[in-house]
């Protein structure tokens, strides 16, 4: 059944506001994102490191940067 105008679908301006269709979904989304952000921060927080085992970043290897053996570019 077709209606004459779309204005009838909007409802009466004197209707009570419906928070379940307006503010509540956004508030729940913001709360969910806040909980997720706090959870990520807790998981990502660095723990205590063992003083006897040095971190991997402190291990230094002796590699000369920018050197190659002679003749590596020569065409054969």
Short mmCIF file of C-alpha atoms in Angstrom, two decimals:
data_model
loop_
_atom_site.label_atom_id
_atom_site.label_comp_id
_atom_site.label_asym_id
_atom_site.label_seq_id
_atom_site.Cartn_x
_atom_site.Cartn_y
_atom_site.Cartn_z
CA UNK A 1 0.00 0.00 0.00
CA UNK A 2 1.44 3.36 -1.03
CA UNK A 3 1.13 6.41 1.15
CA UNK A 4 0.45 9.89 -0.11
CA UNK A 5 3.30 11.60 1.75
CA UNK A 6 6.37 10.67 3.76
CA UNK A 7 5.50 13.24 6.45
CA UNK A 8 3.20 10.72 8.14
CA UNK A 9 6.17 8.39 8.78
CA UNK A 10 7.93 10.89 10.99
CA UNK A 11 5.52 10.62 13.89
CA UNK A 12 3.83 13.18 16.01
CA UNK A 13 6.10 15.92 17.46
CA UNK A 14 4.39 15.43 20.82
CA UNK A 15 5.67 11.82 21.05
CA UNK A 16 8.04 11.07 23.91
CA UNK A 17 11.72 10.84 22.95
CA UNK A 18 13.10 7.33 22.60
CA UNK A 19 16.54 7.12 24.22
CA UNK A 20 16.94 3.49 23.09
CA UNK A 21 17.03 4.75 19.52
CA UNK A 22 19.16 7.83 20.11
CA UNK A 23 21.64 8.26 22.94
CA UNK A 24 21.86 4.79 24.48
CA UNK A 25 23.55 2.99 21.53
CA UNK A 26 26.25 5.66 21.34
CA UNK A 27 26.78 5.62 25.10
CA UNK A 28 27.16 1.82 25.03
CA UNK A 29 29.58 2.08 22.12
CA UNK A 30 31.69 4.67 23.95
CA UNK A 31 31.74 2.54 27.11
CA UNK A 32 32.77 -0.51 25.10
CA UNK A 33 35.57 1.38 23.39
CA UNK A 34 36.77 2.76 26.74
CA UNK A 35 36.87 -0.73 28.24
CA UNK A 36 38.74 -2.01 25.19
CA UNK A 37 41.26 0.85 25.41
CA UNK A 38 41.90 0.20 29.11
CA UNK A 39 42.32 -3.52 28.42
CA UNK A 40 44.88 -2.84 25.70
CA UNK A 41 46.78 -0.49 28.01
CA UNK A 42 46.88 -3.10 30.78
CA UNK A 43 48.10 -5.84 28.45
CA UNK A 44 50.72 -3.59 26.83
CA UNK A 45 52.15 -2.34 30.14
CA UNK A 46 55.75 -3.54 30.44
CA UNK A 47 56.36 -6.04 33.20
CA UNK A 48 59.38 -6.49 35.41
CA UNK A 49 62.50 -7.61 33.57
CA UNK A 50 65.02 -10.04 34.95
CA UNK A 51 68.23 -8.21 36.01
CA UNK A 52 70.42 -11.21 35.09
CA UNK A 53 69.25 -11.48 31.49
CA UNK A 54 69.98 -8.44 29.33
CA UNK A 55 67.32 -7.38 26.86
CA UNK A 56 67.81 -8.35 23.23
CA UNK A 57 68.30 -4.72 22.20
CA UNK A 58 71.52 -4.45 24.22
CA UNK A 59 73.27 -7.29 22.37
CA UNK A 60 75.74 -5.74 19.95
CA UNK A 61 77.20 -7.52 16.95
CA UNK A 62 80.18 -6.24 15.03
CA UNK A 63 78.96 -5.71 11.49
CA UNK A 64 80.51 -3.03 9.36
CA UNK A 65 77.80 -1.21 7.51
CA UNK A 66 78.58 -0.24 3.93
CA UNK A 67 81.38 -2.71 3.14
CA UNK A 68 81.30 -5.54 0.65
CA UNK A 69 83.93 -8.02 -0.48
CA UNK A 70 85.95 -6.90 -3.51
CA UNK A 71 84.54 -7.93 -6.88
CA UNK A 72 80.93 -8.47 -5.82
CA UNK A 73 79.67 -6.11 -8.53
CA UNK A 74 81.88 -7.34 -11.41
CA UNK A 75 80.01 -8.91 -14.31
CA UNK A 76 81.11 -12.40 -15.25
#
